[in-house]
């Protein structure tokens, strides 16, 4: 397996997000995000960690962009912090926030690195959450105006855009389970948040299309290959319902297919949030779809589980290899998901916009031998190549992530980076996986 096997046009890169790396949580006029509030409340995050400083990327971006150059990484996916640009979510624009992203984008371009910008990677302005956040339909206007400002200001230099990052995760974990910001629970919060996030993908896409000449616009979805624990009918049906929730709930409406019929019972109340023209406004003709896969899930029937009557059989319970996140190591999952999304006839092309693994990393004698991560990345890239050779129109692969970072409710414990970060000294050390990626990208 060599880089040239994928063709000259295939895009290679790494992905990061603003809250997980930037730090500078209250610097230069930035407003609070829901994650600023959530992480600073005791008990929400492992070891009471916060992203207040994180990787200090806000002050060290030059160093990290130089690392990208050193590692021969030609594409850098990062997100914009909505409250850094609009401290209260709308109306007032923070000029210093705009200036930071101007410097970052210009720094990337000066090093020959293409910026791929995500509009929303979970850091909703807290002031908007006080008005209901994603449960408030007005978020379509707030988000639309934010997208338009970003398009107008950065669109002369940024041509690769993603609208939302993993809507299933930020609505499910943040508005149903309450384990992510803003910590809300229940279907009464999830259903309106889900519907408004679905509409926001199209709204953001239309604003970008209108104001960015020659834009290539996508949006990204978390996905997991789903299999039933047995061939019993009840387990198979449970797996179908979980697949509909985790893999189909958001992609099908934007393709004009509506919400999955398998979820009509748990989503019964969505009708009261659907307004005239919503069904015509949900679809958007994206240039690419970003898939973000890390594992597969094995599902069994569970009468006690509300709404879905299904539950996950964990990797530890099945005694199979797993990462620090307790996710099964199963590289074929990414192949299966590429094939699944390729089956939708109206997707133009696919990009793997996140893929990676967290393991225990130790610096020894100035080096980090992360052989498990290296093998994970290599095996997953092989599966991407397998899909590509079978005719799947996949045109890019981005590793999650460049540097170890703040991993949401898990704090700094799981390390996903191909570059190690000492969070006390902020020293960067390229791991074995990063050195391999450098060599892999060196030859065509």
Short mmCIF file of N, CA and C in Angstrom, two decimals, residues 162-248:
data_model
loop_
_atom_site.label_atom_id
_atom_site.label_comp_id
_atom_site.label_asym_id
_atom_site.label_seq_id
_atom_site.Cartn_x
_atom_site.Cartn_y
_atom_site.Cartn_z
N UNK A 162 -17.32 22.44 5.60
CA UNK A 162 -18.24 21.47 6.18
C UNK A 162 -19.21 22.22 7.09
N UNK A 163 -20.49 21.87 7.04
CA UNK A 163 -21.51 22.63 7.77
C UNK A 163 -21.57 22.20 9.23
N UNK A 164 -21.98 20.97 9.49
CA UNK A 164 -22.09 20.47 10.86
C UNK A 164 -21.17 19.28 11.06
N UNK A 165 -20.69 19.12 12.28
CA UNK A 165 -19.94 17.92 12.65
C UNK A 165 -20.83 17.00 13.48
N UNK A 166 -21.09 15.81 12.95
CA UNK A 166 -21.77 14.74 13.67
C UNK A 166 -23.02 15.19 14.43
N UNK A 167 -24.08 15.57 13.71
CA UNK A 167 -25.29 16.01 14.41
C UNK A 167 -25.89 14.95 15.34
N UNK A 168 -25.72 13.65 14.99
CA UNK A 168 -26.26 12.61 15.87
C UNK A 168 -25.61 12.66 17.24
N UNK A 169 -24.33 13.00 17.29
CA UNK A 169 -23.62 13.01 18.57
C UNK A 169 -24.00 14.24 19.38
N UNK A 170 -23.95 15.43 18.78
CA UNK A 170 -24.19 16.61 19.62
C UNK A 170 -25.65 16.75 20.03
N UNK A 171 -26.59 16.20 19.25
CA UNK A 171 -27.98 16.22 19.70
C UNK A 171 -28.26 15.06 20.64
N UNK A 172 -27.73 13.87 20.32
CA UNK A 172 -28.00 12.70 21.15
C UNK A 172 -27.33 12.78 22.51
N UNK A 173 -26.03 13.10 22.52
CA UNK A 173 -25.30 13.16 23.80
C UNK A 173 -25.60 14.43 24.57
N UNK A 174 -25.93 15.52 23.85
CA UNK A 174 -26.15 16.80 24.52
C UNK A 174 -27.58 17.12 24.87
N UNK A 175 -28.54 16.57 24.10
CA UNK A 175 -29.95 16.92 24.29
C UNK A 175 -30.84 15.73 24.63
N UNK A 176 -30.26 14.51 24.67
CA UNK A 176 -31.04 13.35 25.09
C UNK A 176 -30.41 12.65 26.29
N UNK A 177 -29.12 12.31 26.19
CA UNK A 177 -28.44 11.62 27.28
C UNK A 177 -27.90 12.57 28.35
N UNK A 178 -27.62 13.80 27.96
CA UNK A 178 -27.13 14.79 28.92
C UNK A 178 -25.69 14.61 29.33
N UNK A 179 -24.92 13.76 28.60
CA UNK A 179 -23.52 13.52 28.99
C UNK A 179 -22.56 14.47 28.29
N UNK A 180 -23.05 15.23 27.33
CA UNK A 180 -22.28 16.29 26.68
C UNK A 180 -23.02 17.61 26.89
N UNK A 181 -22.32 18.70 26.62
CA UNK A 181 -22.96 20.01 26.72
C UNK A 181 -24.13 20.08 25.73
N UNK A 182 -25.24 20.71 26.11
CA UNK A 182 -25.46 21.48 27.34
C UNK A 182 -25.98 20.66 28.53
N UNK A 183 -26.02 19.34 28.40
CA UNK A 183 -26.43 18.50 29.52
C UNK A 183 -27.93 18.30 29.65
N UNK A 184 -28.66 18.49 28.56
CA UNK A 184 -30.12 18.29 28.61
C UNK A 184 -30.46 16.82 28.35
N UNK A 185 -31.65 16.42 28.80
CA UNK A 185 -32.05 15.03 28.69
C UNK A 185 -33.48 14.91 28.16
N UNK A 186 -33.75 13.76 27.56
CA UNK A 186 -35.12 13.41 27.22
C UNK A 186 -35.52 13.71 25.79
N UNK A 187 -36.54 12.99 25.33
CA UNK A 187 -37.03 13.16 23.96
C UNK A 187 -37.60 14.55 23.72
N UNK A 188 -38.10 15.19 24.77
CA UNK A 188 -38.68 16.52 24.59
C UNK A 188 -37.62 17.52 24.15
N UNK A 189 -36.37 17.26 24.47
CA UNK A 189 -35.27 18.10 24.00
C UNK A 189 -34.65 17.57 22.71
N UNK A 190 -34.52 16.25 22.64
CA UNK A 190 -33.84 15.65 21.48
C UNK A 190 -34.60 15.88 20.18
N UNK A 191 -35.90 15.68 20.18
CA UNK A 191 -36.65 15.74 18.92
C UNK A 191 -36.58 17.12 18.27
N UNK A 192 -36.85 18.22 18.99
CA UNK A 192 -36.71 19.52 18.31
C UNK A 192 -35.26 19.83 17.93
N UNK A 193 -34.29 19.45 18.79
CA UNK A 193 -32.88 19.68 18.45
C UNK A 193 -32.51 18.91 17.19
N UNK A 194 -32.97 17.67 17.10
CA UNK A 194 -32.69 16.84 15.93
C UNK A 194 -33.26 17.47 14.66
N UNK A 195 -34.50 17.90 14.72
CA UNK A 195 -35.14 18.47 13.53
C UNK A 195 -34.47 19.77 13.10
N UNK A 196 -34.14 20.61 14.07
CA UNK A 196 -33.52 21.90 13.73
C UNK A 196 -32.09 21.71 13.20
N UNK A 197 -31.37 20.73 13.74
CA UNK A 197 -30.03 20.44 13.21
C UNK A 197 -30.12 19.93 11.77
N UNK A 198 -31.12 19.12 11.50
CA UNK A 198 -31.32 18.63 10.13
C UNK A 198 -31.56 19.79 9.17
N UNK A 199 -32.43 20.71 9.56
CA UNK A 199 -32.70 21.88 8.73
C UNK A 199 -31.48 22.78 8.59
N UNK A 200 -30.67 22.86 9.66
CA UNK A 200 -29.50 23.74 9.65
C UNK A 200 -28.46 23.31 8.63
N UNK A 201 -28.38 22.01 8.34
CA UNK A 201 -27.42 21.56 7.33
C UNK A 201 -27.72 22.20 5.98
N UNK A 202 -28.99 22.17 5.59
CA UNK A 202 -29.37 22.79 4.33
C UNK A 202 -29.23 24.29 4.36
N UNK A 203 -29.61 24.90 5.48
CA UNK A 203 -29.51 26.36 5.60
C UNK A 203 -28.07 26.82 5.49
N UNK A 204 -27.16 26.13 6.22
CA UNK A 204 -25.75 26.48 6.14
C UNK A 204 -25.19 26.26 4.74
N UNK A 205 -25.59 25.16 4.12
CA UNK A 205 -25.11 24.88 2.76
C UNK A 205 -25.55 25.94 1.77
N UNK A 206 -26.78 26.40 1.89
CA UNK A 206 -27.27 27.42 0.95
C UNK A 206 -26.55 28.75 1.14
N UNK A 207 -26.26 29.12 2.39
CA UNK A 207 -25.53 30.37 2.62
C UNK A 207 -24.12 30.28 2.04
N UNK A 208 -23.46 29.17 2.24
CA UNK A 208 -22.11 29.00 1.68
C UNK A 208 -22.15 29.04 0.16
N UNK A 209 -23.13 28.36 -0.44
CA UNK A 209 -23.24 28.32 -1.90
C UNK A 209 -23.44 29.72 -2.46
N UNK A 210 -24.22 30.54 -1.76
CA UNK A 210 -24.53 31.87 -2.25
C UNK A 210 -23.33 32.82 -2.18
N UNK A 211 -22.52 32.67 -1.15
CA UNK A 211 -21.50 33.70 -0.90
C UNK A 211 -20.05 33.27 -1.11
N UNK A 212 -19.82 31.99 -1.43
CA UNK A 212 -18.45 31.54 -1.68
C UNK A 212 -18.35 31.02 -3.11
N UNK A 213 -17.60 31.73 -3.92
CA UNK A 213 -17.41 31.32 -5.30
C UNK A 213 -16.54 30.06 -5.35
N UNK A 214 -16.96 29.10 -6.16
CA UNK A 214 -16.21 27.85 -6.35
C UNK A 214 -16.06 27.04 -5.06
N UNK A 215 -17.03 27.15 -4.17
CA UNK A 215 -16.95 26.40 -2.91
C UNK A 215 -17.21 24.92 -3.14
N UNK A 216 -16.53 24.09 -2.35
CA UNK A 216 -16.81 22.66 -2.28
C UNK A 216 -17.38 22.42 -0.89
N UNK A 217 -18.66 22.06 -0.82
CA UNK A 217 -19.40 22.08 0.44
C UNK A 217 -19.82 20.67 0.83
N UNK A 218 -19.55 20.32 2.08
CA UNK A 218 -19.98 19.04 2.61
C UNK A 218 -20.53 19.18 4.01
N UNK A 219 -20.87 18.07 4.61
CA UNK A 219 -21.23 18.02 6.02
C UNK A 219 -20.84 16.62 6.49
N UNK A 220 -20.70 16.42 7.80
CA UNK A 220 -20.12 15.16 8.27
C UNK A 220 -21.06 14.40 9.19
N UNK A 221 -20.93 13.07 9.15
CA UNK A 221 -21.79 12.20 9.95
C UNK A 221 -20.97 11.15 10.68
N UNK A 222 -21.24 10.98 11.96
CA UNK A 222 -20.72 9.82 12.68
C UNK A 222 -21.45 8.58 12.17
N UNK A 223 -20.77 7.46 12.14
CA UNK A 223 -21.42 6.23 11.70
C UNK A 223 -20.69 5.03 12.27
N UNK A 224 -21.42 3.96 12.52
CA UNK A 224 -20.87 2.71 13.03
C UNK A 224 -21.49 1.55 12.27
N UNK A 225 -20.66 0.62 11.86
CA UNK A 225 -21.20 -0.59 11.24
C UNK A 225 -21.98 -1.38 12.29
N UNK A 226 -23.21 -1.73 11.98
CA UNK A 226 -24.11 -2.39 12.93
C UNK A 226 -24.34 -3.84 12.52
N UNK A 227 -24.21 -4.75 13.49
CA UNK A 227 -24.54 -6.15 13.26
C UNK A 227 -25.36 -6.67 14.43
N UNK A 228 -26.30 -7.59 14.18
CA UNK A 228 -27.07 -8.19 15.28
C UNK A 228 -26.22 -9.23 16.01
N UNK A 229 -26.48 -9.41 17.28
CA UNK A 229 -25.72 -10.37 18.08
C UNK A 229 -26.02 -11.81 17.66
N UNK A 230 -27.18 -12.03 17.05
CA UNK A 230 -27.56 -13.37 16.56
C UNK A 230 -28.45 -13.20 15.34
N UNK A 231 -28.81 -14.31 14.75
CA UNK A 231 -29.71 -14.27 13.59
C UNK A 231 -31.18 -14.44 13.99
N UNK A 232 -31.46 -14.31 15.29
CA UNK A 232 -32.85 -14.30 15.73
C UNK A 232 -33.54 -13.06 15.18
N UNK A 233 -34.80 -13.21 14.83
CA UNK A 233 -35.54 -12.11 14.21
C UNK A 233 -35.56 -10.86 15.10
N UNK A 234 -35.73 -11.05 16.41
CA UNK A 234 -35.81 -9.89 17.29
C UNK A 234 -34.49 -9.14 17.37
N UNK A 235 -33.35 -9.84 17.27
CA UNK A 235 -32.05 -9.18 17.28
C UNK A 235 -31.79 -8.47 15.95
N UNK A 236 -32.21 -9.09 14.86
CA UNK A 236 -32.04 -8.46 13.54
C UNK A 236 -32.84 -7.17 13.47
N UNK A 237 -34.09 -7.22 13.95
CA UNK A 237 -34.92 -6.01 13.92
C UNK A 237 -34.38 -4.92 14.84
N UNK A 238 -33.83 -5.32 15.97
CA UNK A 238 -33.21 -4.35 16.89
C UNK A 238 -32.03 -3.67 16.21
N UNK A 239 -31.21 -4.46 15.49
CA UNK A 239 -30.06 -3.90 14.78
C UNK A 239 -30.50 -2.92 13.69
N UNK A 240 -31.59 -3.22 13.02
CA UNK A 240 -32.11 -2.33 11.98
C UNK A 240 -32.52 -0.99 12.59
N UNK A 241 -33.15 -1.03 13.77
CA UNK A 241 -33.57 0.21 14.42
C UNK A 241 -32.36 1.04 14.86
N UNK A 242 -31.35 0.38 15.40
CA UNK A 242 -30.14 1.10 15.82
C UNK A 242 -29.43 1.70 14.61
N UNK A 243 -29.36 0.95 13.53
CA UNK A 243 -28.76 1.46 12.30
C UNK A 243 -29.51 2.70 11.81
N UNK A 244 -30.83 2.67 11.88
CA UNK A 244 -31.64 3.82 11.45
C UNK A 244 -31.32 5.04 12.30
N UNK A 245 -31.13 4.83 13.60
CA UNK A 245 -30.84 5.95 14.50
C UNK A 245 -29.42 6.48 14.30
N UNK A 246 -28.44 5.60 14.31
CA UNK A 246 -27.04 6.04 14.30
C UNK A 246 -26.54 6.41 12.91
N UNK A 247 -27.05 5.76 11.87
CA UNK A 247 -26.47 5.93 10.55
C UNK A 247 -27.36 6.59 9.51
N UNK A 248 -28.67 6.60 9.74
CA UNK A 248 -29.57 7.06 8.68
C UNK A 248 -30.40 8.28 9.04
#
